[in-house]
């Protein structure tokens, strides 16, 4: 009995030390006066330019898709053969309910994040896997990719993303996800969606990727192999996608793993503003998103091959995303512009 | 000489599904029907024999010893939250064991067992298509399902123990109509409770479609486990709106304790664990039955809901043991 108490105390102490160490290193970096001044100046300059852009977008109202165009896109989705007479597919996706949500999605997409999307027409018709890097603490990268396919691809497609089980079990949010076509992340669900000729969005880094601390930004974590095995099994093309910009939307100083465990959540990031404004600190900063769609990649082979064989194929996808990400980072003018 | 008629035995013939099945079978010219049930069979067709005995009694064995039975439809499973777990176990598991043993001992070539799709159980991380190979998790939060899962798995063991018997286990989605079961009763409530923020996908199966599936499964050559699906999977709230009835929204943190209390006070007939069905999805994959037997839904979801609402009072189908009958020893 007392043994476990001591064990737990020791573990807690070790966790505390690692959290403290991480915080100290990050604060030390920022406490150099020179570095702090240039960073502050740069952020202030970019931020004022970005807010002017946001203001002019809002004032002109030019960010909204015209109603008839939106109607045409929704009608296209409603034409899917996977829908029952009750307006949903077997996963609970209700295209008719997307209409009322589009203004909010589009505000995030065109105003808040001012997303720049490259080569979206590379997303093919029919079944495909969309594979992207994952970042930003909350999955706004998924929202942006989904909105781009809905509003900027011709004809529109609904990205069906594989969502963390935790999220789809929540009241309201889980139901909302389902109606918007987002699906509990299970291999079986993915297989069925592909059989239904859907475009399935997978973040192979999963929770590891999205909740990584700010100091690890633009360093992709290890990719899971599940998507590649499904691609080999279902013979689907893979579209690599790089998202640049999302890393800076919410700054995660450190992951509070014990708290996450306590609340049964995938992660519990501590952000700089959290002591002041609490959970609202998880809301994204108005960073600029750049989304790069790569050429579809085809793979062949045995879906049940050894990990080592599959890992080689996964590495090719990861490298394709890395290349687009590097290019995007080199080309971007700033975090907010 | 006239051709020998097919002899079909239906357990649980006094229940709604048993009666529907008996009526369908007795219309076929070359089939004779014998029903076993302690409950009465009201408006029974005259050529249907009804033995008002307990499956677990010796008189039941006499039937199989003296007559050559061609097919057993085992619908006599009990699921009544008011009955104790012990009674459930002896009735369901011993009853099923008895039936399968008769089949094996007296050479009945075909046994169709009506299990339930509830063996999978509603879970937040269920796939949208639960296949027959999925684990039977239905009892992990609902102890009242344990005996039904045991029956399902016991029946499956006959696939390899006695391969000469064509054993079929059917796992239907929620059967809706004149039946007395949780879902039909739910739809018949004057005001339907919903859990705030939850809207799972549900499948409802018209009772006549369920009977057709049972008949399809009885055809020669069909064996194994089959899900029987509803016409479509649809959100619970869409299903509820088809009844045209008012609803009340309750937070999921409140309703279970409220439901437990109402159940204890006998003000509601739903055990709290059944609330998971209005919280999480459990939708089945019906591909196997469709491929093997070409069975398909003939009734729409709307027709199923209307069938449930039409028969708000049904006298013969209470899946409950009559009081005062001796317990089997």
XYZ file of C-alpha atoms in Angstrom:
666
model
C 0.000 0.000 0.000
C 2.581 2.510 1.148
C 4.788 1.252 -1.699
C 2.330 2.425 -4.325
C 1.948 5.788 -2.606
C 5.702 6.286 -2.659
C 5.846 5.109 -6.278
C 3.167 7.560 -7.298
C 4.806 10.406 -5.409
C 8.107 9.645 -7.123
C 6.427 9.512 -10.503
C 4.678 12.813 -9.802
C 7.970 14.339 -8.776
C 9.636 13.149 -11.978
C 6.808 14.579 -14.086
C 7.000 17.851 -12.174
C 10.736 18.060 -12.768
C 10.393 17.498 -16.505
C 7.626 20.107 -16.755
C 9.706 22.568 -14.775
C 12.759 21.918 -16.920
C 10.845 22.446 -20.154
C 9.322 25.688 -18.929
C 12.677 26.968 -17.727
C 14.397 26.331 -21.082
C 11.644 28.061 -23.019
C 11.516 31.055 -20.704
C 15.300 31.364 -20.840
C 15.156 31.589 -24.649
C 12.655 34.400 -24.502
C 14.298 36.277 -21.715
C 17.235 37.407 -23.868
C 16.350 41.093 -24.321
C 17.562 41.365 -27.936
C 15.631 38.340 -29.054
C 12.552 39.480 -27.194
C 12.604 42.933 -28.807
C 12.949 41.723 -32.407
C 10.275 39.098 -31.855
C 7.882 41.641 -30.355
C 8.498 44.082 -33.180
C 7.963 41.445 -35.802
C 4.770 40.164 -34.228
C 3.411 43.692 -33.831
C 4.160 44.547 -37.472
C 2.659 41.334 -38.834
C -0.312 41.560 -36.530
C -1.221 45.086 -37.627
C -0.973 44.095 -41.286
C -3.110 41.015 -40.641
C -5.751 42.959 -38.713
C -6.015 45.475 -41.554
C -6.564 42.600 -43.936
C -9.180 41.029 -41.637
C -10.940 44.373 -41.194
C -11.133 45.045 -44.912
C -12.410 41.508 -45.563
C -15.143 41.903 -42.969
C -16.089 45.428 -44.109
C -16.312 44.500 -47.778
C -18.161 41.264 -47.001
C -16.332 39.739 -49.954
C -15.366 36.601 -48.064
C -18.785 34.965 -48.320
C -19.560 32.468 -51.034
C -22.636 33.728 -52.923
C -25.841 31.960 -51.892
C -26.529 30.402 -55.288
C -22.982 29.063 -55.501
C -23.270 27.604 -51.986
C -26.621 26.068 -52.892
C -25.053 24.463 -55.955
C -22.309 22.940 -53.801
C -24.708 21.593 -51.165
C -26.955 20.175 -53.884
C -23.957 18.344 -55.289
C -23.285 16.743 -51.894
C -26.974 15.841 -51.523
C -26.727 13.938 -54.803
C -24.526 11.285 -53.160
C -25.802 7.754 -53.584
C -24.800 6.928 -49.996
C -27.610 8.973 -48.463
C -30.782 7.348 -47.154
C -34.213 8.937 -47.746
C -33.783 10.444 -44.279
C -30.920 12.635 -45.491
C -27.979 10.984 -43.758
C -25.522 8.264 -44.636
C -24.811 5.304 -42.361
C -22.237 7.374 -40.464
C -24.729 10.130 -39.684
C -23.425 12.672 -42.211
C -26.236 15.090 -43.090
C -25.170 17.323 -46.037
C -28.364 19.340 -45.630
C -27.200 20.460 -42.206
C -23.871 21.700 -43.549
C -25.571 24.721 -45.127
C -26.205 26.508 -41.842
C -22.659 25.903 -40.622
C -20.869 27.151 -43.745
C -20.841 30.842 -42.685
C -18.879 29.948 -39.536
C -16.543 27.593 -41.387
C -16.005 30.156 -44.079
C -15.337 32.927 -41.589
C -12.588 30.806 -40.022
C -11.273 29.754 -43.405
C -11.261 33.031 -45.324
C -11.161 35.703 -42.628
C -9.602 34.392 -39.453
C -6.990 32.144 -41.056
C -6.996 33.716 -44.564
C -6.092 30.288 -45.872
C -4.060 30.091 -49.060
C -4.693 26.796 -50.807
C -2.440 25.375 -53.513
C -3.289 22.713 -56.123
C -6.570 21.605 -54.582
C -7.649 20.082 -57.900
C -5.073 17.356 -57.265
C -7.646 15.727 -54.989
C -9.137 13.108 -57.340
C -12.726 11.954 -57.740
C -13.704 8.728 -56.005
C -12.042 7.009 -53.104
C -8.845 8.522 -51.784
C -6.908 9.036 -48.581
C -5.921 12.583 -47.647
C -2.845 12.438 -45.439
C -1.724 15.598 -43.631
C 0.561 16.786 -40.863
C -1.293 17.570 -37.636
C -0.692 20.582 -35.412
C -2.223 23.441 -33.470
C -3.586 21.801 -30.257
C -7.168 21.930 -31.583
C -7.878 20.407 -35.019
C -8.497 23.615 -36.972
C -6.166 22.164 -39.612
C -8.874 19.571 -40.266
C -11.517 22.314 -40.427
C -9.463 24.296 -42.945
C -8.735 21.289 -45.188
C -12.399 20.246 -45.039
C -13.661 23.749 -45.824
C -11.240 24.091 -48.740
C -12.582 20.900 -50.341
C -16.139 22.047 -49.727
C -15.810 25.601 -51.011
C -12.798 25.735 -53.334
C -12.718 22.379 -55.112
C -14.812 21.741 -58.217
C -16.967 19.768 -57.797
C -17.042 20.015 -53.998
C -16.139 17.059 -51.782
C -16.713 16.463 -48.097
C -13.556 15.373 -46.318
C -14.443 12.544 -43.965
C -11.893 12.777 -41.216
C -11.017 10.107 -38.723
C -11.704 11.773 -35.373
C -10.328 10.879 -31.956
C -12.792 8.593 -30.119
C -12.804 10.972 -27.172
C -14.243 13.785 -29.303
C -17.061 11.799 -30.911
C -18.266 10.493 -27.534
C -18.916 14.027 -26.242
C -22.479 15.356 -26.118
C -23.295 18.050 -28.721
C -19.789 18.121 -30.186
C -19.774 14.416 -31.034
C -23.199 14.664 -32.652
C -22.144 17.800 -34.528
C -19.030 16.014 -35.823
C -21.131 13.104 -37.090
C -23.635 15.358 -38.877
C -20.751 17.204 -40.519
C -19.431 13.931 -41.888
C -16.653 13.393 -39.353
C -16.324 9.833 -38.201
C -14.959 7.985 -35.166
C -11.421 6.980 -36.086
C -11.670 3.223 -36.533
C -10.016 1.214 -39.329
C -13.345 -0.446 -40.059
C -15.061 2.917 -40.527
C -12.262 4.054 -42.837
C -12.559 0.900 -44.939
C -16.320 1.408 -45.329
C -15.951 5.064 -46.222
C -13.472 4.155 -48.941
C -15.886 1.502 -50.237
C -18.450 4.323 -50.423
C -15.981 6.238 -52.671
C -15.362 8.927 -50.059
C -12.291 11.104 -49.466
C -10.994 10.162 -46.022
C -8.791 12.605 -44.148
C -6.261 11.010 -41.809
C -3.636 12.636 -39.604
C -1.198 9.765 -39.073
C 0.540 11.644 -36.262
C -2.728 11.612 -34.305
C -2.868 13.141 -30.847
C 0.942 13.056 -30.617
C 1.225 15.438 -33.532
C -1.488 17.929 -32.689
C -0.467 18.384 -29.064
C 3.270 18.724 -29.500
C 4.876 21.650 -27.675
C 5.726 24.862 -29.491
C 9.434 24.073 -29.325
C 8.790 21.077 -31.610
C 6.897 23.030 -34.279
C 7.246 21.847 -37.893
C 8.978 18.690 -36.731
C 6.542 15.965 -37.581
C 6.211 13.170 -35.042
C 6.220 9.509 -36.095
C 3.503 8.486 -38.555
C 1.181 5.613 -37.719
C 1.119 2.804 -40.287
C -2.621 2.147 -40.293
C -3.406 4.435 -43.210
C -0.848 2.766 -45.455
C -2.153 -0.713 -44.724
C -5.664 0.505 -45.565
C -4.414 2.140 -48.757
C -2.702 -1.085 -49.839
C -5.759 -3.142 -48.959
C -8.303 -0.899 -50.668
C -5.997 0.235 -53.533
C -6.626 3.915 -52.982
C -4.473 6.857 -54.019
C -2.896 8.899 -51.242
C -2.934 12.685 -51.470
C -0.203 14.171 -49.246
C -1.137 17.508 -47.693
C 1.120 19.958 -45.883
C -0.413 22.566 -43.587
C 1.810 25.517 -42.736
C 0.722 28.089 -40.156
C -1.326 25.994 -37.756
C 1.636 25.342 -35.480
C 1.599 28.949 -34.276
C -2.154 29.266 -33.626
C -1.931 28.055 -30.020
C 1.370 27.988 -28.209
C 1.791 24.890 -26.112
C 4.533 25.474 -23.566
C 4.242 22.059 -22.038
C 1.887 19.105 -21.936
C 0.374 18.465 -18.535
C 0.174 14.717 -18.974
C -1.127 13.875 -15.476
C -3.933 16.423 -15.829
C -4.853 14.981 -19.223
C -4.987 11.535 -17.682
C -7.127 12.805 -14.840
C -9.625 14.432 -17.228
C -9.464 11.471 -19.609
C -8.391 13.746 -22.455
C -5.784 13.068 -25.150
C -3.648 15.983 -23.943
C -3.741 19.015 -21.660
C -1.492 21.760 -23.049
C -0.420 24.728 -20.953
C -0.442 27.916 -23.005
C 1.032 31.297 -22.024
C -2.369 32.949 -21.628
C -3.990 30.083 -19.778
C -3.260 31.469 -16.274
C -5.088 34.655 -17.324
C -8.023 33.488 -19.415
C -8.312 29.756 -18.684
C -9.555 27.383 -21.382
C -10.225 30.309 -23.751
C -6.456 30.323 -24.291
C -6.983 27.280 -26.504
C -8.686 29.433 -29.143
C -6.465 29.935 -32.170
C -4.583 33.131 -32.933
C -5.386 34.606 -36.379
C -2.364 32.997 -38.023
C -2.209 32.613 -41.783
C -2.753 29.113 -43.113
C -1.016 27.740 -46.190
C -2.318 24.399 -47.442
C -0.375 22.457 -50.084
C -1.957 19.505 -51.876
C 0.570 17.097 -53.405
C 0.319 14.785 -56.414
C -1.678 11.646 -55.582
C 0.661 8.753 -54.752
C -0.131 5.139 -55.622
C 1.282 2.235 -53.643
C 1.037 -1.465 -54.209
C 1.951 -4.448 -52.101
C 0.702 -6.686 -49.336
C -1.327 -4.880 -46.677
C -0.126 -7.380 -44.075
C 3.579 -6.946 -44.783
C 6.087 -6.519 -41.988
C 6.214 -3.146 -40.283
C 9.611 -2.513 -41.842
C 8.230 -2.849 -45.393
C 5.195 -0.672 -44.686
C 7.389 1.863 -42.875
C 9.330 2.438 -46.104
C 6.129 3.356 -47.927
C 4.936 5.539 -45.056
C 8.291 7.337 -45.140
C 7.688 8.280 -48.794
C 4.405 9.968 -47.891
C 6.011 11.674 -44.930
C 8.874 12.898 -47.124
C 6.404 14.304 -49.660
C 4.657 16.237 -46.897
C 7.995 17.348 -45.433
C 9.130 18.690 -48.832
C 5.950 20.714 -49.290
C 6.171 21.941 -45.706
C 9.796 23.070 -46.121
C 8.898 24.896 -49.310
C 5.922 26.539 -47.616
C 8.001 27.626 -44.627
C 10.672 29.094 -46.878
C 8.145 30.974 -48.966
C 5.929 32.432 -46.271
C 6.458 36.058 -45.298
C 5.455 35.661 -41.679
C 3.232 33.947 -39.171
C 0.261 36.290 -39.546
C 0.737 37.480 -43.115
C -49.976 -41.088 -51.177
C -49.862 -37.441 -50.164
C -46.486 -35.863 -49.689
C -45.419 -35.639 -46.055
C -45.883 -32.144 -44.704
C -42.973 -30.179 -43.284
C -43.301 -30.047 -39.508
C -42.240 -26.759 -37.937
C -41.955 -26.224 -34.195
C -42.125 -22.655 -32.891
C -41.079 -21.945 -29.320
C -42.509 -18.791 -27.813
C -45.469 -18.982 -30.183
C -47.591 -16.921 -27.793
C -45.383 -13.873 -28.373
C -46.123 -11.385 -31.093
C -43.387 -12.613 -33.435
C -44.296 -16.249 -32.770
C -47.897 -15.536 -33.729
C -46.902 -13.657 -36.873
C -44.567 -16.475 -37.871
C -47.235 -19.123 -37.163
C -49.760 -17.261 -39.336
C -47.260 -16.988 -42.181
C -46.307 -20.664 -41.965
C -49.832 -22.030 -41.673
C -50.739 -20.355 -44.958
C -48.179 -22.533 -46.698
C -50.009 -25.680 -47.868
C -47.308 -28.236 -47.086
C -46.342 -27.041 -43.610
C -47.726 -28.064 -40.224
C -47.063 -25.859 -37.227
C -46.730 -26.860 -33.582
C -46.181 -24.133 -31.043
C -44.727 -24.422 -27.559
C -45.496 -21.700 -25.059
C -46.995 -21.414 -21.614
C -48.689 -18.219 -22.689
C -51.990 -18.311 -24.568
C -52.190 -17.892 -28.368
C -55.220 -15.694 -28.985
C -57.041 -15.993 -32.323
C -54.993 -19.080 -33.134
C -55.533 -20.560 -36.609
C -57.311 -23.902 -36.121
C -54.654 -26.017 -37.853
C -51.887 -24.778 -35.568
C -51.258 -27.040 -32.596
C -50.344 -25.285 -29.379
C -48.686 -27.112 -26.478
C -48.994 -25.018 -23.351
C -45.960 -26.475 -21.676
C -42.560 -25.349 -20.486
C -39.705 -26.174 -22.913
C -37.768 -27.536 -19.989
C -40.437 -30.183 -19.190
C -40.421 -33.792 -20.231
C -43.656 -33.419 -22.215
C -41.684 -31.274 -24.592
C -39.268 -34.103 -25.317
C -42.213 -36.397 -26.085
C -43.117 -34.116 -28.957
C -39.721 -34.569 -30.570
C -39.645 -38.303 -29.827
C -43.002 -39.025 -31.394
C -43.003 -36.624 -34.350
C -40.429 -36.038 -37.040
C -39.673 -32.328 -36.704
C -38.080 -30.648 -39.747
C -37.332 -27.236 -38.408
C -37.308 -25.524 -35.015
C -37.879 -21.801 -34.755
C -36.565 -20.914 -31.318
C -38.171 -17.568 -30.487
C -38.905 -18.384 -26.851
C -36.234 -16.244 -25.273
C -37.173 -13.994 -22.426
C -35.923 -10.484 -21.858
C -37.869 -8.905 -19.050
C -35.991 -6.476 -16.833
C -38.459 -7.191 -14.043
C -37.459 -10.850 -13.881
C -34.377 -11.840 -11.954
C -31.143 -12.816 -13.604
C -31.510 -16.350 -12.244
C -34.861 -16.836 -13.933
C -33.418 -15.403 -17.144
C -30.523 -17.825 -17.050
C -32.572 -20.938 -16.432
C -35.281 -19.996 -18.902
C -33.078 -18.791 -21.727
C -29.929 -20.843 -21.425
C -31.441 -24.116 -20.214
C -34.329 -23.730 -22.642
C -31.970 -23.242 -25.569
C -29.768 -26.126 -24.452
C -32.862 -28.318 -24.276
C -34.005 -27.346 -27.770
C -30.579 -27.909 -29.325
C -30.247 -31.267 -27.569
C -33.622 -32.405 -28.926
C -32.493 -31.323 -32.372
C -29.325 -33.348 -32.072
C -30.941 -36.396 -30.431
C -33.948 -36.678 -32.731
C -32.298 -35.570 -35.951
C -33.907 -32.186 -36.569
C -31.968 -30.855 -39.550
C -32.577 -27.140 -39.014
C -32.692 -24.827 -36.010
C -33.244 -21.056 -36.297
C -32.517 -19.144 -33.085
C -33.706 -15.593 -32.730
C -30.935 -13.937 -30.740
C -30.714 -10.137 -30.742
C -28.589 -7.394 -32.229
C -28.330 -6.021 -28.706
C -25.557 -8.537 -28.001
C -23.098 -6.001 -29.471
C -24.263 -3.203 -27.216
C -24.292 0.564 -27.756
C -20.812 2.075 -27.415
C -19.352 5.448 -28.294
C -16.664 3.758 -30.389
C -18.815 1.293 -32.276
C -18.118 1.167 -36.000
C -20.991 2.321 -38.211
C -21.309 -1.207 -39.591
C -21.065 -3.841 -36.856
C -20.344 -7.156 -38.519
C -21.227 -10.619 -37.227
C -17.596 -11.149 -36.202
C -17.599 -8.214 -33.774
C -17.139 -9.025 -30.079
C -20.345 -9.265 -28.029
C -19.878 -6.357 -25.656
C -23.563 -5.820 -24.886
C -23.264 -6.785 -21.234
C -20.364 -4.597 -20.241
C -22.706 -1.889 -19.002
C -25.965 -3.810 -19.004
C -25.869 -6.956 -16.868
C -29.369 -7.891 -18.052
C -27.836 -8.881 -21.402
C -25.511 -11.532 -19.998
C -27.839 -14.492 -20.411
C -28.742 -13.520 -23.982
C -25.068 -13.335 -24.902
C -24.535 -16.711 -23.290
C -27.410 -18.128 -25.364
C -25.983 -16.660 -28.563
C -22.541 -18.121 -27.941
C -23.926 -21.448 -26.761
C -25.888 -21.742 -29.992
C -22.755 -20.908 -31.974
C -20.935 -23.834 -30.370
C -23.373 -26.118 -32.195
C -21.929 -25.007 -35.540
C -18.853 -27.138 -34.939
C -20.128 -29.609 -32.323
C -22.964 -30.849 -34.531
C -22.273 -29.720 -38.082
C -25.045 -32.026 -39.356
C -27.609 -29.614 -37.857
C -28.005 -26.418 -39.821
C -27.974 -23.937 -36.963
C -28.798 -20.300 -37.697
C -28.391 -17.492 -35.180
C -30.209 -14.300 -36.155
C -29.249 -10.998 -34.579
C -31.970 -8.533 -35.561
C -31.828 -4.780 -35.094
C -34.580 -3.330 -32.887
C -37.791 -5.037 -33.974
C -40.633 -2.556 -34.103
C -44.363 -3.075 -34.450
C -46.963 -4.768 -32.281
C -44.192 -6.411 -30.272
C -43.626 -5.532 -26.660
C -39.982 -4.658 -26.522
C -38.026 -1.704 -25.249
C -37.916 0.178 -28.555
C -41.549 -0.312 -29.505
C -42.579 0.631 -25.975
C -40.343 3.696 -26.193
C -42.008 4.811 -29.426
C -45.419 4.320 -27.802
C -44.646 6.619 -24.869
C -46.779 9.777 -24.885
C -43.642 11.911 -24.604
C -40.287 10.549 -25.702
C -37.201 11.187 -23.546
C -33.998 12.202 -25.324
C -30.531 12.797 -23.947
C -29.419 16.386 -24.344
C -26.684 16.610 -26.976
C -26.860 12.991 -28.088
C -28.351 11.746 -31.334
C -27.145 8.230 -32.128
C -27.809 6.408 -35.369
C -30.520 3.768 -34.967
C -31.974 0.955 -37.062
C -35.522 -0.297 -36.663
C -36.774 -3.490 -38.260
C -40.463 -3.910 -39.126
C -41.848 -7.029 -37.397
C -43.018 -8.478 -40.723
C -39.515 -8.026 -42.132
C -38.175 -9.836 -39.080
C -40.519 -12.742 -39.793
C -39.429 -12.799 -43.446
C -35.813 -12.928 -42.315
C -36.585 -15.862 -40.001
C -38.228 -17.684 -42.915
C -35.351 -16.859 -45.251
C -32.885 -18.215 -42.698
C -34.863 -21.476 -42.491
C -34.190 -22.329 -46.117
C -31.948 -25.338 -46.682
C -28.262 -24.558 -46.945
C -28.331 -21.431 -44.785
C -26.241 -21.694 -41.611
C -24.253 -19.359 -39.384
C -24.730 -16.016 -37.669
C -26.615 -13.256 -39.456
C -27.395 -9.685 -38.554
C -30.849 -8.542 -39.642
C -30.858 -4.816 -40.308
C -33.517 -2.155 -40.468
C -34.425 -0.430 -43.730
C -32.016 2.449 -43.052
C -29.858 3.728 -40.247
C -31.122 7.143 -39.241
C -30.551 9.599 -36.392
C -32.672 8.881 -33.313
C -34.174 12.355 -33.427
C -35.309 11.817 -37.024
C -36.905 8.524 -35.966
C -38.614 10.223 -33.034
C -39.899 13.022 -35.278
C -41.647 10.352 -37.393
C -43.917 9.630 -34.413
C -45.030 13.260 -34.354
C -44.913 13.154 -30.561
C -43.455 15.691 -28.141
C -40.090 14.983 -26.546
C -38.289 15.977 -23.421
C -34.583 16.594 -23.319
C -32.723 15.442 -20.239
C -29.016 15.901 -19.502
C -27.232 12.566 -19.517
C -25.860 13.227 -16.043
C -29.384 13.356 -14.624
C -31.416 10.780 -16.521
C -29.697 7.545 -15.446
C -30.252 8.178 -11.736
C -33.783 9.388 -12.426
C -34.490 6.314 -14.543
C -33.072 4.001 -11.872
C -35.409 5.512 -9.306
C -38.464 5.357 -11.608
C -37.667 1.729 -12.426
C -37.404 0.845 -8.745
C -40.691 2.574 -8.039
C -42.216 0.713 -11.017
C -43.130 3.999 -12.664
C -41.055 3.150 -15.754
C -40.254 -0.130 -17.450
C -36.802 0.820 -18.702
C -33.767 -0.185 -16.686
C -31.272 2.671 -16.569
C -28.723 0.733 -18.619
C -31.065 0.783 -21.612
C -30.579 4.552 -21.795
C -27.307 3.821 -23.578
C -29.458 3.031 -26.616
C -30.538 6.654 -26.858
C -26.975 7.787 -26.239
C -24.679 5.679 -28.439
C -25.049 3.958 -31.782
C -25.151 0.240 -32.402
C -25.892 -0.138 -36.107
C -25.460 -3.486 -37.779
C -24.036 -4.587 -41.091
C -26.685 -6.602 -42.923
C -24.622 -7.569 -45.951
C -24.223 -11.271 -45.070
C -27.934 -12.096 -44.850
C -28.647 -10.116 -48.012
C -25.942 -11.950 -49.952
C -26.706 -15.445 -48.687
C -30.516 -15.390 -48.749
C -31.419 -12.403 -50.944
C -33.605 -11.199 -48.073
C -34.228 -7.458 -48.037
C -36.383 -5.010 -46.123
C -39.874 -4.702 -47.599
C -41.065 -2.054 -45.148
C -39.755 1.477 -44.754
C -38.768 3.022 -41.452
C -41.960 5.122 -41.551
C -44.093 1.987 -41.917
C -42.271 0.329 -39.017
C -42.875 3.317 -36.759
C -46.540 3.462 -37.760
C -46.881 -0.264 -36.993
C -45.555 0.362 -33.495
C -47.908 3.286 -32.911
C -51.000 1.504 -34.299
C -50.815 -1.331 -31.818
C -50.607 0.693 -28.656
C -52.453 -2.049 -26.822
C -51.429 -5.595 -27.555
C -52.672 -8.380 -25.390
C -50.782 -11.472 -26.346
C -47.152 -10.599 -26.533
C -45.941 -9.834 -23.061
C -42.604 -11.607 -22.722
C -43.308 -12.332 -19.104
C -44.045 -15.590 -17.326
C -47.618 -15.947 -16.114
C -47.801 -15.800 -12.349
C -48.522 -18.942 -10.393
C -47.011 -21.412 -12.811
C -44.662 -23.931 -11.297
C -40.997 -23.300 -11.833
C -39.121 -25.977 -13.670
C -36.992 -28.127 -11.472
